[in-house]
PDB file of C-alpha atoms in Angstrom:
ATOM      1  CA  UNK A 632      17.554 -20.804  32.525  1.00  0.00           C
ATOM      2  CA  UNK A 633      13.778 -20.352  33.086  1.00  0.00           C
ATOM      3  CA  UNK A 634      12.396 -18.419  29.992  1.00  0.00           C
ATOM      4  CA  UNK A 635       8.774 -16.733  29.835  1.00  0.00           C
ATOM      5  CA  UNK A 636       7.736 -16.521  26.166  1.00  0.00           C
ATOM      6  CA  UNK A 637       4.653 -14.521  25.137  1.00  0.00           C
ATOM      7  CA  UNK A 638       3.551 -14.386  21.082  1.00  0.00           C
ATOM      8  CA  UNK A 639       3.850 -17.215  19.115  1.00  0.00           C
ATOM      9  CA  UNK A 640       3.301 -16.277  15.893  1.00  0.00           C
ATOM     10  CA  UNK A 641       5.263 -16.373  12.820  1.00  0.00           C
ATOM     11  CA  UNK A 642       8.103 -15.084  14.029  1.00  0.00           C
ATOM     12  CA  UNK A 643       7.496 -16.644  17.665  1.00  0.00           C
ATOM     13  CA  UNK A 644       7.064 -19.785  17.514  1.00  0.00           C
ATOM     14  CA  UNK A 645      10.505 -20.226  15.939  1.00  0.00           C
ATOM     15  CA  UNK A 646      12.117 -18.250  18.114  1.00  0.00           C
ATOM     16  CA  UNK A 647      10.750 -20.287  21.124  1.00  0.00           C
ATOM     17  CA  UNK A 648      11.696 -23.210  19.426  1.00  0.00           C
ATOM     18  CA  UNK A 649      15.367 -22.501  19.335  1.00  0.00           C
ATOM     19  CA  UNK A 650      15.394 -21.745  22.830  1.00  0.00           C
ATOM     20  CA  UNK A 651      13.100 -25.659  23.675  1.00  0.00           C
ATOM     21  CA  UNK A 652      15.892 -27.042  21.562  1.00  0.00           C
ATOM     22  CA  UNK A 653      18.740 -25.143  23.350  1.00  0.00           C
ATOM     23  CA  UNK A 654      17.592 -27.146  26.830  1.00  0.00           C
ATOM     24  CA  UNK A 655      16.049 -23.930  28.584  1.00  0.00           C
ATOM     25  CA  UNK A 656      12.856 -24.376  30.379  1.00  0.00           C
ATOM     26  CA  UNK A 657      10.564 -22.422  28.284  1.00  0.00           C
ATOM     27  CA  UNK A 658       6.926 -21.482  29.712  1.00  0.00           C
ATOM     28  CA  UNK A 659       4.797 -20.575  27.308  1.00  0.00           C
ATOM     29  CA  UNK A 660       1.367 -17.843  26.937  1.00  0.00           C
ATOM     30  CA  UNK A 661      -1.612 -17.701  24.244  1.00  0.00           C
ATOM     31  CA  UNK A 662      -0.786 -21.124  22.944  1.00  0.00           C
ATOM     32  CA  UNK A 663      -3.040 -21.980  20.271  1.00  0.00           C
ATOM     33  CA  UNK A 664      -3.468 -25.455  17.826  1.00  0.00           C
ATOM     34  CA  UNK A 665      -1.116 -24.401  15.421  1.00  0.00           C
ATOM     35  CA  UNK A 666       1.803 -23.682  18.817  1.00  0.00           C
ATOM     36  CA  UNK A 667       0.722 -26.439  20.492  1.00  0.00           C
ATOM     37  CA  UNK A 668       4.074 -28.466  18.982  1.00  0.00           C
ATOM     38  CA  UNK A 669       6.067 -26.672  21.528  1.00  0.00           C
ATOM     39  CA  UNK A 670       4.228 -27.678  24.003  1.00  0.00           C
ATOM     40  CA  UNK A 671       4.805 -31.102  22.635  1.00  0.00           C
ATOM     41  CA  UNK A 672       8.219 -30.558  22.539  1.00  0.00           C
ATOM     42  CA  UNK A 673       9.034 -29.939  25.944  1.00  0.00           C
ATOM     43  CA  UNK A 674       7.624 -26.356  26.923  1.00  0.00           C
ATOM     44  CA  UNK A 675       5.118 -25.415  29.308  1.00  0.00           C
ATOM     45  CA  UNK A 676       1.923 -23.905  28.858  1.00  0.00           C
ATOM     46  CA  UNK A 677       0.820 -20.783  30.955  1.00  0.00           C
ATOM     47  CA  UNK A 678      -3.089 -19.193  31.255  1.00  0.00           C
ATOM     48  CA  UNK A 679      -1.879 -15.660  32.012  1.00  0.00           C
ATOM     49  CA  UNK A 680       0.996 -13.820  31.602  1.00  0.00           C
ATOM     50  CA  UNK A 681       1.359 -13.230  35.332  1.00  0.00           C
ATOM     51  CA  UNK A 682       1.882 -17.252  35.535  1.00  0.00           C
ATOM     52  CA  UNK A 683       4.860 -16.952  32.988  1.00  0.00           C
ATOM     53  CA  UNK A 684       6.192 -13.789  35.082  1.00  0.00           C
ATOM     54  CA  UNK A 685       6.265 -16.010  38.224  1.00  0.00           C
ATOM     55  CA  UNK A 686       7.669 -18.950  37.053  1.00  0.00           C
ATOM     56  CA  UNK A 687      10.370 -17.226  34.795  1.00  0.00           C
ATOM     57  CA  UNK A 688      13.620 -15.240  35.506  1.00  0.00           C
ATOM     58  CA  UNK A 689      13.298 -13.828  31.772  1.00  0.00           C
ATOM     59  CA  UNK A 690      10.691 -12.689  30.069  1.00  0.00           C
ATOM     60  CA  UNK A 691      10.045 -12.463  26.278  1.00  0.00           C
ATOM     61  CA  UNK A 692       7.223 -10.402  24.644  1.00  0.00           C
ATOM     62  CA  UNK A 693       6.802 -10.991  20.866  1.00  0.00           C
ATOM     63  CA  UNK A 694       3.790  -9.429  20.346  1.00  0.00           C
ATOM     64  CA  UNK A 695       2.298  -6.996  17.151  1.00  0.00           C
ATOM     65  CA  UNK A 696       2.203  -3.778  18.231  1.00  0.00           C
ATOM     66  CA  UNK A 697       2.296  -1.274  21.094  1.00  0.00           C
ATOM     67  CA  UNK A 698      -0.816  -1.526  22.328  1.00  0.00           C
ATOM     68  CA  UNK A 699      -0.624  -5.578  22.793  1.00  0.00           C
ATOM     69  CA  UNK A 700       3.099  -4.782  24.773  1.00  0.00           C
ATOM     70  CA  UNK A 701       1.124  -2.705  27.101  1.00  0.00           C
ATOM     71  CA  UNK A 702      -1.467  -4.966  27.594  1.00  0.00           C
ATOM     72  CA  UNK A 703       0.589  -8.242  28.320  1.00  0.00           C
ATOM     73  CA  UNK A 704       2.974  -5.979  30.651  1.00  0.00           C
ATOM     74  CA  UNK A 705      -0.007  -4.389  32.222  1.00  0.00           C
ATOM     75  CA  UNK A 706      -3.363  -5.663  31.730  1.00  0.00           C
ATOM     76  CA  UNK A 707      -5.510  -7.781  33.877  1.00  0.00           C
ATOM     77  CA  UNK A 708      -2.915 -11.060  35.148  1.00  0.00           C
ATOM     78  CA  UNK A 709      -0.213  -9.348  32.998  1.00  0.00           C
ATOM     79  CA  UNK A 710       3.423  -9.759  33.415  1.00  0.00           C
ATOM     80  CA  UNK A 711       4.010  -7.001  36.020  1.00  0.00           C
ATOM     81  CA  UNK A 712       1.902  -8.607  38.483  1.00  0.00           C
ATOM     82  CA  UNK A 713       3.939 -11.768  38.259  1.00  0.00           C
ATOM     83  CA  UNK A 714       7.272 -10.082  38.278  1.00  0.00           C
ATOM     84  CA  UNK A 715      10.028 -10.112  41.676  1.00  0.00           C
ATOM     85  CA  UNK A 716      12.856  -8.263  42.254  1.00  0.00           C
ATOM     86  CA  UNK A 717      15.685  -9.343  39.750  1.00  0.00           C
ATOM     87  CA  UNK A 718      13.850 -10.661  36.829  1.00  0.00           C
ATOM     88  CA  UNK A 719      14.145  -9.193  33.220  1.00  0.00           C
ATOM     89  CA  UNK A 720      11.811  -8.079  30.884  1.00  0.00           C
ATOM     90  CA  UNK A 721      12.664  -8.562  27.069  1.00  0.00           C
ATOM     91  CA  UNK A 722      10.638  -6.717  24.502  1.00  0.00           C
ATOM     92  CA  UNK A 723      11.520  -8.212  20.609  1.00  0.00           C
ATOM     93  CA  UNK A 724       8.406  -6.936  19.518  1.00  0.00           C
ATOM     94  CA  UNK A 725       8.829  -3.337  17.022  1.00  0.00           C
ATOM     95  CA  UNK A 726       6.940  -0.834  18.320  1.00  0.00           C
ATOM     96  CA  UNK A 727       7.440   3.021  20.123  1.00  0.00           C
ATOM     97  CA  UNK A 728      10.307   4.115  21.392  1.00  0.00           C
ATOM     98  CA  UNK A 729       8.404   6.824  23.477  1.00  0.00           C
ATOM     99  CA  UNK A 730       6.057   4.063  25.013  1.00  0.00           C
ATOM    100  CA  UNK A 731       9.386   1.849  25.540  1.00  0.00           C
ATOM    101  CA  UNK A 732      10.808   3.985  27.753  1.00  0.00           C
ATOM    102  CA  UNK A 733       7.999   4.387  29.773  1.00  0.00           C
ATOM    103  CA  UNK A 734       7.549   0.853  30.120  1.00  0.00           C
ATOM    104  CA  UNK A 735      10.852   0.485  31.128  1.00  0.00           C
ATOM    105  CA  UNK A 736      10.569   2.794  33.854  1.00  0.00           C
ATOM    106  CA  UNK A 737       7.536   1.466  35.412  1.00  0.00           C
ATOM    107  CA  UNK A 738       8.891  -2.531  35.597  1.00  0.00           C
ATOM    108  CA  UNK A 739      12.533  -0.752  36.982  1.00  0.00           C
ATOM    109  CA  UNK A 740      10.584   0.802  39.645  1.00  0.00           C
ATOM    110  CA  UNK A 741       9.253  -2.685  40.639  1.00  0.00           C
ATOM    111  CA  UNK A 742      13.206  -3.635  41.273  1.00  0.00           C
ATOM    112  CA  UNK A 743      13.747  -5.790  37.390  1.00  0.00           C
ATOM    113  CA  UNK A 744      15.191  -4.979  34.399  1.00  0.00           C
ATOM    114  CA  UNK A 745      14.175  -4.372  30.703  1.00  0.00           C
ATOM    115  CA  UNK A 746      15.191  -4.421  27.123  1.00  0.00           C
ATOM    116  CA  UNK A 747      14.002  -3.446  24.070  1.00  0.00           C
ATOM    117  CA  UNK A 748      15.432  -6.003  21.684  1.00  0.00           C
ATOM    118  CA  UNK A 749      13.878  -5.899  18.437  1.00  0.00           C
ATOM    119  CA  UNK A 750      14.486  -8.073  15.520  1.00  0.00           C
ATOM    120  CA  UNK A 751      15.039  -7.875  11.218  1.00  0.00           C
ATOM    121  CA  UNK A 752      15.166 -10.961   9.426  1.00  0.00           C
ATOM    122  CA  UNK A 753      11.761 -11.877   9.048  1.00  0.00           C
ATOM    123  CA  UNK A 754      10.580 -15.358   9.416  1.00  0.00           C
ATOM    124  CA  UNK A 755      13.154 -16.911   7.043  1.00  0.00           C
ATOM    125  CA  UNK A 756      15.888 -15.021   9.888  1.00  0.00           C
ATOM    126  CA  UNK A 757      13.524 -16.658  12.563  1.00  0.00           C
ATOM    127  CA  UNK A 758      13.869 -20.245  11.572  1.00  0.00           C
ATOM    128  CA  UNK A 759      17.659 -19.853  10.981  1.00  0.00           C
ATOM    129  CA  UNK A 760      18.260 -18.319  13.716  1.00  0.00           C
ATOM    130  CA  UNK A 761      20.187 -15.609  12.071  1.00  0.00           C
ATOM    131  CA  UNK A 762      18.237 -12.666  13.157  1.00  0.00           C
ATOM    132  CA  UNK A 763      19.252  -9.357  13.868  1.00  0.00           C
ATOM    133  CA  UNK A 764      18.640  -8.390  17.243  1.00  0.00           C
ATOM    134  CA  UNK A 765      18.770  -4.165  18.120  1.00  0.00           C
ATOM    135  CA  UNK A 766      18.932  -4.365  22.028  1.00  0.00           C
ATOM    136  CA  UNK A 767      18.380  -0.967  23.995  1.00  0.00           C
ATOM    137  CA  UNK A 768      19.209  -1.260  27.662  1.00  0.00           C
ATOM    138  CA  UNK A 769      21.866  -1.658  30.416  1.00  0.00           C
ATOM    139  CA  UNK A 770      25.321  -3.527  29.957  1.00  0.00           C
ATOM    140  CA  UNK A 771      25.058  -6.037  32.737  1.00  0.00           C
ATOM    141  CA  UNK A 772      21.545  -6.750  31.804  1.00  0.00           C
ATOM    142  CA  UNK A 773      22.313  -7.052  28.141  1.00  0.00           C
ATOM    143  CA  UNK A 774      25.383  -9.739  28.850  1.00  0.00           C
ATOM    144  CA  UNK A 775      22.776 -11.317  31.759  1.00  0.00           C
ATOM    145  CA  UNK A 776      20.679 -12.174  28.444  1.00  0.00           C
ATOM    146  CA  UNK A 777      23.189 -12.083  25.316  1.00  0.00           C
ATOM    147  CA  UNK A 778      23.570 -16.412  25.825  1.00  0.00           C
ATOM    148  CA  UNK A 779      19.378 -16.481  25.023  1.00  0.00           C
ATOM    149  CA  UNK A 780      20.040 -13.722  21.981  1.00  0.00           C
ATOM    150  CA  UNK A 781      23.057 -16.006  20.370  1.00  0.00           C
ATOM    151  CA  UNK A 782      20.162 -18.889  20.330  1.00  0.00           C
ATOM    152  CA  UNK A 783      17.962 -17.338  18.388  1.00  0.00           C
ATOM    153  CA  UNK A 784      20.133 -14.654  16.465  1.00  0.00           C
ATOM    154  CA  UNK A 785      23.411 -13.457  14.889  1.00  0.00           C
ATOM    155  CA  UNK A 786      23.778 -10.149  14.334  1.00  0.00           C
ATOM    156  CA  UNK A 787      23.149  -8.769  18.175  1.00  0.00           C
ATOM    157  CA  UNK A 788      24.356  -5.431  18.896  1.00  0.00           C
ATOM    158  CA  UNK A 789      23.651  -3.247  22.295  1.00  0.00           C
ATOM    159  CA  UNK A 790      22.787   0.338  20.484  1.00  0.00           C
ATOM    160  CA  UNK A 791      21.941   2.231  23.770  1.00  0.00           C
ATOM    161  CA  UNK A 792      20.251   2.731  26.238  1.00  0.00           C
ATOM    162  CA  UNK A 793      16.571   1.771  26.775  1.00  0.00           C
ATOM    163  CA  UNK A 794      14.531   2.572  24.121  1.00  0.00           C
ATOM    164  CA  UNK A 795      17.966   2.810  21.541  1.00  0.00           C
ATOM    165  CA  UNK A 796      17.092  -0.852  19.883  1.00  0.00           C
ATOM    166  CA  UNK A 797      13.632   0.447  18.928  1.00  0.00           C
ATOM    167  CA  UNK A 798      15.066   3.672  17.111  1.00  0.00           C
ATOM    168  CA  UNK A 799      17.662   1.140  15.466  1.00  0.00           C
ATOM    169  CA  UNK A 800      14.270  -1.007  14.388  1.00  0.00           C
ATOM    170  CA  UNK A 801      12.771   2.335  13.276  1.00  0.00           C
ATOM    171  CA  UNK A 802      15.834   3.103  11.198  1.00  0.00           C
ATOM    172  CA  UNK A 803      15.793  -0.454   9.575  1.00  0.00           C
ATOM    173  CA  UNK A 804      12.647  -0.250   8.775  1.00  0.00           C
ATOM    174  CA  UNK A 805      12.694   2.872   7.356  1.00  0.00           C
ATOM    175  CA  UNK A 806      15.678   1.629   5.004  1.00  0.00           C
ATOM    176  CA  UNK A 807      13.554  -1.437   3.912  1.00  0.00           C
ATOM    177  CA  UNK A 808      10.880   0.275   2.383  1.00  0.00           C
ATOM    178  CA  UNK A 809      12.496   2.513   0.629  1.00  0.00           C
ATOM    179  CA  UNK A 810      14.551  -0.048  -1.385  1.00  0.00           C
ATOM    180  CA  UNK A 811      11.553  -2.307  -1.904  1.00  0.00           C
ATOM    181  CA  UNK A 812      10.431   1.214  -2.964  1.00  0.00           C
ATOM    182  CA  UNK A 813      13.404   1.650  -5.217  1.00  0.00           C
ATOM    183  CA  UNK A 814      13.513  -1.889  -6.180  1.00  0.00           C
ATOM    184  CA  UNK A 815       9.926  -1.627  -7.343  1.00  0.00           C
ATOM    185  CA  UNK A 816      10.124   1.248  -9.284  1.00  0.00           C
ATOM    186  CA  UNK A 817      13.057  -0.102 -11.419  1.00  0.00           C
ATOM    187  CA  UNK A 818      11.643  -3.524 -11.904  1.00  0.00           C
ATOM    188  CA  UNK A 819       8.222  -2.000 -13.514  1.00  0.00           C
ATOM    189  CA  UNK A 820      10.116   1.054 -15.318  1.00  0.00           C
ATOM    190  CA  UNK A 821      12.285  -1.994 -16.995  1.00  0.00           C
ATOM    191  CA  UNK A 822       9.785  -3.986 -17.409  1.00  0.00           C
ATOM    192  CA  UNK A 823       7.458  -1.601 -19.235  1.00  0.00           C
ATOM    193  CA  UNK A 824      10.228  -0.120 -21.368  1.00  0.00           C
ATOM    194  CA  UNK A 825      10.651  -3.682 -22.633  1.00  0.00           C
ATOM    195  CA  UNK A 826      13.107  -5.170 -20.872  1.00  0.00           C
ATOM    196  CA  UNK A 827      13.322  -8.639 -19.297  1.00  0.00           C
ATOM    197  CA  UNK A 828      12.744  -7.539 -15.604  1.00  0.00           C
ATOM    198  CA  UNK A 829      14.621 -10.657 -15.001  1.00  0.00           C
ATOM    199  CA  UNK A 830      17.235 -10.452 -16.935  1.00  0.00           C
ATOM    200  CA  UNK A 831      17.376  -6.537 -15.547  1.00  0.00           C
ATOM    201  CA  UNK A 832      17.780  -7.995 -11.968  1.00  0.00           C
ATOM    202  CA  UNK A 833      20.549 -10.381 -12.595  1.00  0.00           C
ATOM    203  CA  UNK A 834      22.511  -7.462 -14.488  1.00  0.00           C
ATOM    204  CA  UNK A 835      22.035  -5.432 -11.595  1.00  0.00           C
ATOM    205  CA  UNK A 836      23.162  -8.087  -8.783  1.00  0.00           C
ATOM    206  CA  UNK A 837      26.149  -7.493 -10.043  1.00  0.00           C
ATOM    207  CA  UNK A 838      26.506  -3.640  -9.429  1.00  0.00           C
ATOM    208  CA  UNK A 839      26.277  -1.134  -7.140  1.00  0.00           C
ATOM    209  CA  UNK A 840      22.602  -1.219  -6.623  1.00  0.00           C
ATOM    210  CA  UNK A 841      22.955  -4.529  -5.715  1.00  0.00           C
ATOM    211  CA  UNK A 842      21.404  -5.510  -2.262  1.00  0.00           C
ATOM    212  CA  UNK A 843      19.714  -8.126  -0.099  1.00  0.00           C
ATOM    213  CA  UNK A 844      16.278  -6.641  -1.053  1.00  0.00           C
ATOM    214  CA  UNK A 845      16.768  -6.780  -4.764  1.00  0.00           C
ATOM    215  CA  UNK A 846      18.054 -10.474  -4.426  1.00  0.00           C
ATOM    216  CA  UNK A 847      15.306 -11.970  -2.128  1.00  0.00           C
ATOM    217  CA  UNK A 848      11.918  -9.674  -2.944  1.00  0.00           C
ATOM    218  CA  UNK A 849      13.301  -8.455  -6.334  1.00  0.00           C
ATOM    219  CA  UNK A 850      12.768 -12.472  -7.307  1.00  0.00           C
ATOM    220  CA  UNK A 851       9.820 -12.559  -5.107  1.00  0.00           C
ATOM    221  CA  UNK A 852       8.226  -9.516  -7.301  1.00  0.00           C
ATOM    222  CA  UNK A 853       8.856 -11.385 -10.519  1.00  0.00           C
ATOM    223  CA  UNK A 854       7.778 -14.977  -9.469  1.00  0.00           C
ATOM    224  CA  UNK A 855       4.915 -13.388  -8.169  1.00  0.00           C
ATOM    225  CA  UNK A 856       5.144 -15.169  -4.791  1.00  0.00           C
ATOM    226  CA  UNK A 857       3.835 -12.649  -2.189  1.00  0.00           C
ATOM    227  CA  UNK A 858       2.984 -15.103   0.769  1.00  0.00           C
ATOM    228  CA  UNK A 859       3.923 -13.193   3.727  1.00  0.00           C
ATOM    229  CA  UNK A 860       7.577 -13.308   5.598  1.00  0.00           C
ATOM    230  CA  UNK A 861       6.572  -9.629   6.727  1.00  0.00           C
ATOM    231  CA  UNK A 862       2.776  -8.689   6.307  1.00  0.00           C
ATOM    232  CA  UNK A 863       2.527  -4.857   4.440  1.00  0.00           C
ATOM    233  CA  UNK A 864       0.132  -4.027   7.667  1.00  0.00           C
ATOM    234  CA  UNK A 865       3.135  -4.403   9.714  1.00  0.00           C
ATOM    235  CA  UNK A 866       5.417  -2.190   8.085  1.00  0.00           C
ATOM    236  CA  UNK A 867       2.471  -0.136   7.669  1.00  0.00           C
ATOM    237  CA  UNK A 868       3.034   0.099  11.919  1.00  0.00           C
ATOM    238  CA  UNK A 869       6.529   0.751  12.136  1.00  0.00           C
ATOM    239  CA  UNK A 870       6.668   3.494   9.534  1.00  0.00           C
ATOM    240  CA  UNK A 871       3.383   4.913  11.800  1.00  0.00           C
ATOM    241  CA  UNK A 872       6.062   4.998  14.079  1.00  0.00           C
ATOM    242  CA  UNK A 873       8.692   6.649  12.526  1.00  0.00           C
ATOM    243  CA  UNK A 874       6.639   9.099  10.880  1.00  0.00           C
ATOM    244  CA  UNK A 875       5.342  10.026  14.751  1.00  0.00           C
ATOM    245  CA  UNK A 876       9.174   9.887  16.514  1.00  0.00           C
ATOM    246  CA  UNK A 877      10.000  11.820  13.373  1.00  0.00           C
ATOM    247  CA  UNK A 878       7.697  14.608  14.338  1.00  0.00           C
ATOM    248  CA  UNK A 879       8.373  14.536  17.830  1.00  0.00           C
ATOM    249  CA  UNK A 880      11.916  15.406  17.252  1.00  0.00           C
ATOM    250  CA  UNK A 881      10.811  18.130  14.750  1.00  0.00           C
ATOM    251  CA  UNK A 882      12.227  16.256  11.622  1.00  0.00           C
ATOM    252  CA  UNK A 883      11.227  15.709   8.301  1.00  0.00           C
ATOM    253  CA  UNK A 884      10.777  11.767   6.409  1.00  0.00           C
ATOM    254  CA  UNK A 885       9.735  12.899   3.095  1.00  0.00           C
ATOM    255  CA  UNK A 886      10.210   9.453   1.446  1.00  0.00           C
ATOM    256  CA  UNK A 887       9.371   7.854   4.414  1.00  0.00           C
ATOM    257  CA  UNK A 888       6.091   9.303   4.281  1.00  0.00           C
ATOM    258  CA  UNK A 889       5.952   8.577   0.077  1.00  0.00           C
ATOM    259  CA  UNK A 890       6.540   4.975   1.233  1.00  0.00           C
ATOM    260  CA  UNK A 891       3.169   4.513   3.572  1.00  0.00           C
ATOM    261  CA  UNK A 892       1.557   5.917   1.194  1.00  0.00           C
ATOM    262  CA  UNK A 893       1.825   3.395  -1.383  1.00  0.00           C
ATOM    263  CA  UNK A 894       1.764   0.576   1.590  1.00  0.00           C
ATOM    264  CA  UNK A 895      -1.689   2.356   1.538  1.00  0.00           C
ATOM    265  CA  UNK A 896      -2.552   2.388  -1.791  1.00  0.00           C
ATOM    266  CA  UNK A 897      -1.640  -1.514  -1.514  1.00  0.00           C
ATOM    267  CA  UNK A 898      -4.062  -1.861   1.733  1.00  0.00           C
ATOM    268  CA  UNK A 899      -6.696  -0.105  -0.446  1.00  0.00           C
ATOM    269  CA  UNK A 900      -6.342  -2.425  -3.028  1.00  0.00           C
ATOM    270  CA  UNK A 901      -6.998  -5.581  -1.132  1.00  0.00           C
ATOM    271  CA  UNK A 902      -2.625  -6.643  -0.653  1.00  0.00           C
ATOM    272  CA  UNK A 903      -2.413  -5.265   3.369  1.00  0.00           C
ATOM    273  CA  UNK A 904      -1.853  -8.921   4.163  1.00  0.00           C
ATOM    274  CA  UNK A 905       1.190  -9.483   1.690  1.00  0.00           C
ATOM    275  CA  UNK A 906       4.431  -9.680   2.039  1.00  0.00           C
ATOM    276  CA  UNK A 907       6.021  -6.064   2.050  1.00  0.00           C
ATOM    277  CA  UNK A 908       7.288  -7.017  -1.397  1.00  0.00           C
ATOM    278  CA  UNK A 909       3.834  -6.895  -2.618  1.00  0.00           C
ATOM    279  CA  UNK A 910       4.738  -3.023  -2.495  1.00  0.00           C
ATOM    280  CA  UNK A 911       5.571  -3.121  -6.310  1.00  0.00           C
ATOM    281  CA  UNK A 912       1.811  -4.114  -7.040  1.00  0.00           C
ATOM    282  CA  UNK A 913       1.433   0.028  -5.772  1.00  0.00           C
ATOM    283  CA  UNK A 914       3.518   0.893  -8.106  1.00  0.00           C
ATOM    284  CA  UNK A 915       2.416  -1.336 -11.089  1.00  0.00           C
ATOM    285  CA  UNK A 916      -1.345   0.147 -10.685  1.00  0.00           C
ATOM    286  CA  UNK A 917       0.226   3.618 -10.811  1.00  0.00           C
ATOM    287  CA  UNK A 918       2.206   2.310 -14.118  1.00  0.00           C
ATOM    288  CA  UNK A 919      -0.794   0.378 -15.634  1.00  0.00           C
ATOM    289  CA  UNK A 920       1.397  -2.264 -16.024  1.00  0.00           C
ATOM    290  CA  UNK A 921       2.015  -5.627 -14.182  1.00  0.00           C
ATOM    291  CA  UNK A 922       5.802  -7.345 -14.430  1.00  0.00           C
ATOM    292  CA  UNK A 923       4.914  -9.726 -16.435  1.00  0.00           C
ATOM    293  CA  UNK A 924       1.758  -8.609 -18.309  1.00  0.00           C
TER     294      UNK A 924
END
């Protein structure tokens, strides 16, 4: 199959990868030095996203946030003016599910499909291939492109209809920072009561509060090791996000809203380009005491 990809970042380039090594013809936009490998490995590069619209039947966007979606989609040379009847558009980026629907609806009027298909698994999921993959959309488009999902994820699960897999993103997101919240909290609380925060973590592993977040970023908050799978000024966007579908559905996110604000008080002290782990720091400077120190 002919595959557009647009955004090859950390979580892009890997994903493209798996789909170059899968034997798809993958064409390529905004390649830079450090994604110029795939290119080497059999992709084609593209200087416009129209380009990768016309000489794709599906196209990916992988891209920050939703202003960048809109601009690829819609900009100057962007995707819709490359697009013909039939084709698919595939958004894995995490961003509005307001502004997804009315994206969908203007590339359905021009006779293609589209899905909202974001991702959780971070970079580590990325390079496995065992991401999670939230897809919004139609049935017979979503089994068109479930083959390209199984490349590049495991988890894959059709929630809706358009604009469904964002909410689901929303929702894991919003579940995420609240347990690096929680983990946080109890790490430091243990840690300045005297305890061995290590020690505290492999006791609870064993539990109830046991989880994926207080194996992998629980050890990454006590090695110290903060190097970004997921950047705090991204999860700073999503819960923007749900914080805004929240209120247009007349609902309340109380710790939602507790959790952005000490991603902020992390951004404020100098850690918005951490990992989301890097949370804890938030909570240390509120403590006066660093795991650790």
């Amino acid at each position: 199959m002919k595959i557009g990809f647009i955004g090859l970042g950390v979580m892009g380039q890997p994903m493209a990868g798996h789909l170059i090594t899968a034997g798809h013809d993958v064409v390529l936009y905004r390649v830079k030095d450090k994604s110029r490998y795939l290119v080497d490995q059999g992709a084609q590069a593209a200087h416009t996203a129209k380009a990768v619209a016309e000489n794709a039947e599906v196209i990916i966007l992988m891209v920050p946030d939703t202003h960048d979606v809109e601009a690829v989609l819609f900009g100057e040379d962007g995707v819709a003016a490359g697009l013909s009847a039939g084709k698919i558009v595939v958004d894995m980026s995490s961003i509005s599910p307001v502004a997804t629907r009315d994206f969908a609806d203007r590339i359905v009027d021009m006779d293609c499909a589209y899905l909202d298909a974001p991702v959780s698994g971070g970079e580590a999921g990325a390079k496995a291939a065992s991401l999670s993959i939230m897809v919004g959309g139609a049935q017979a488009d979503f089994d068109r492109v479930l083959p390209i999902f199984e490349i590049m994820g495991q988890n894959i699960t059709l929630v809706g209809d358009v604009g469904a897999g964002q909410t689901a993103k929303i929702a894991n997101q919003i579940v995420v920072a609240l347990t690096i919240g929680a983990v946080s909290e109890g790490l430091v609380f243990a840690s300045k009561a005297g305890a061995d925060p290590a020690k505290v973590r492999d006791a609870l592993m064993g539990g109830l509060a046991s989880s994926r977040i207080l194996e992998l970023h629980g050890k990454r908050m006590i090695d110290r090791t903060f190097e970004p799978g997921f950047r705090i000024s991204l999860h700073q966007k999503d819960l923007n996000n749900a914080l805004e579908s929240a209120r247009s559905i007349k609902m309340a996110l109380p710790a939602t809203a507790q959790a952005q604000e000490l991603f902020n008080a992390c951004a404020g002290l100098g850690h918005g380009e951490l990992d989301h782990s890097a949370m804890i720091r938030s909570i240390e400077a509120l403590a006066g005491h660093e795991i650790g120190g």
